[in-house]
Amino acid sequence: MKESASFIPFKGARDRIKRAETHSAAFAQAWNALRDAEFYEPVCHIDTDGTGTIRCLPIAGVFPEDFPMMLGEILYQLRAALDNLIYDAAILDTGSNPPKNPRSLEFPIYKTKTAFDKNASKIAPLSDKRLSVARSSKLYSLTTLQNSLPISWS
């Protein structure tokens, strides 16, 4: 195998997982700091005829604007760790560093089995054993989980 002296299999994936854990801890700390925060305030409006409305309006600035970015960083690092696993496995299985067509390698996450199968080339360099592991993940079957949760995934 053409290998650089610094190649340590799956180290990049482990490093990304550690980074995701760091982001996750920061997110948890920020989230827990909001435990007693008031996100909404009631607003009452009474018309001269005695009718009116009561509404709950969000309080500006209470929910940190960087929460979506913080969560995105966690998810990015975890996704990148999966892709790194495929890349390093391709190096180990093909004996070539970098592997052939390195930019086309990625961990297969698709909504349907058809889409998963259509993109099988993204894991093609892997050994039969590793291909079997990737296929057994069946991440395309998450629709079962999605349909059981009381949230929208659309």
XYZ file of C-alpha atoms in Angstrom:
154
model
C 0.000 0.000 0.000
C 1.199 3.478 -0.878
C 0.900 4.991 2.553
C 2.083 8.200 4.079
C 3.998 7.853 7.321
C 1.352 9.920 9.099
C -1.677 7.803 8.120
C -3.437 6.519 11.233
C -6.619 4.692 10.217
C -9.826 6.300 11.465
C -7.995 8.958 13.512
C -9.736 11.719 11.572
C -13.139 10.234 12.393
C -12.232 9.948 16.068
C -11.006 13.558 16.098
C -14.241 14.765 14.513
C -16.312 12.853 17.056
C -14.311 14.485 19.857
C -14.931 17.865 18.247
C -18.660 17.100 18.037
C -18.591 16.208 21.734
C -16.957 19.564 22.502
C -19.631 21.403 20.486
C -22.312 19.308 22.173
C -21.071 20.204 25.648
C -21.087 23.908 24.757
C -24.597 23.593 23.318
C -25.819 21.749 26.430
C -24.336 24.411 28.691
C -26.014 27.203 26.715
C -29.307 25.282 26.630
C -29.243 24.593 30.366
C -28.616 28.278 31.043
C -32.056 28.925 29.548
C -33.844 26.677 32.028
C -35.530 29.570 33.819
C -35.813 31.885 30.830
C -39.130 33.316 29.775
C -39.503 32.926 26.013
C -42.983 34.430 25.694
C -44.941 37.194 27.326
C -48.705 37.511 27.445
C -50.125 40.584 25.769
C -53.709 41.569 26.431
C -55.655 44.012 24.248
C -59.172 45.065 25.211
C -61.344 46.981 22.756
C -63.777 49.706 23.792
C -66.709 47.322 23.292
C -65.274 44.976 25.942
C -63.994 42.341 23.533
C -60.334 41.707 23.010
C -57.519 39.288 22.582
C -54.847 37.670 24.667
C -51.742 36.608 22.800
C -48.406 35.165 23.772
C -45.625 36.908 21.892
C -42.002 35.808 21.747
C -39.588 37.933 23.710
C -36.884 39.159 21.370
C -33.322 38.200 22.191
C -34.053 35.464 24.754
C -33.401 32.508 22.471
C -29.743 32.711 21.405
C -29.396 33.414 17.699
C -26.379 31.125 17.433
C -28.257 27.977 18.563
C -28.909 26.794 15.000
C -25.236 27.285 14.137
C -24.136 25.444 17.288
C -26.368 22.494 16.468
C -25.214 22.605 12.851
C -21.587 22.332 13.966
C -22.372 19.185 15.944
C -24.169 17.580 13.009
C -21.461 18.646 10.549
C -18.706 17.032 12.614
C -20.670 13.797 12.985
C -21.431 13.644 9.259
C -17.784 14.384 8.434
C -16.707 11.585 10.791
C -18.874 9.119 8.846
C -17.391 10.298 5.549
C -13.903 9.988 7.029
C -14.632 6.388 7.983
C -15.432 5.571 4.346
C -12.324 7.387 3.096
C -9.978 5.603 5.508
C -11.657 2.243 4.896
C -11.112 2.765 1.158
C -7.406 3.393 1.810
C -7.149 0.217 3.852
C -9.139 -1.893 1.387
C -7.529 -0.650 -1.839
C -4.001 -0.156 -0.556
C -3.874 3.280 -2.156
C -3.510 6.591 -0.324
C -5.285 8.583 -1.538
C -7.862 6.143 -2.823
C -9.146 6.377 -6.395
C -11.732 9.145 -6.875
C -11.430 10.405 -3.293
C -13.947 13.228 -3.769
C -16.679 10.754 -4.648
C -16.400 8.823 -1.377
C -18.961 9.461 1.335
C -21.042 7.615 3.874
C -24.391 6.720 2.269
C -27.314 8.489 3.919
C -30.417 8.551 1.726
C -34.180 8.639 2.211
C -34.931 5.499 0.208
C -33.275 2.188 -0.571
C -33.528 3.090 -4.266
C -31.498 6.269 -3.704
C -29.062 4.334 -1.534
C -28.564 1.709 -4.253
C -28.258 4.381 -6.956
C -25.357 5.946 -5.058
C -23.541 2.709 -4.255
C -20.499 4.000 -6.160
C -19.745 6.243 -3.162
C -18.732 3.160 -1.174
C -17.650 0.908 -4.068
C -13.931 0.743 -3.145
C -14.736 -0.973 0.156
C -14.214 -4.686 0.782
C -17.262 -6.949 0.746
C -17.211 -7.103 4.540
C -17.193 -3.313 4.895
C -19.839 -2.933 2.170
C -22.025 -5.301 4.145
C -21.610 -3.162 7.273
C -22.463 0.043 5.374
C -25.519 -1.586 3.787
C -26.678 -2.984 7.118
C -26.924 0.555 8.532
C -30.105 0.983 6.444
C -30.183 4.696 7.147
C -32.799 4.986 4.402
C -35.223 3.151 6.718
C -35.338 6.102 9.117
C -38.774 6.943 7.699
C -40.119 4.398 10.203
C -38.594 6.443 13.002
C -39.715 9.695 11.401
C -43.317 8.519 11.233
C -43.303 7.574 14.927
C -42.118 10.942 16.210
C -44.463 13.848 16.952
C -42.391 16.277 14.866
C -42.241 17.206 11.225
C -39.195 16.154 9.172
C -40.221 18.004 6.027
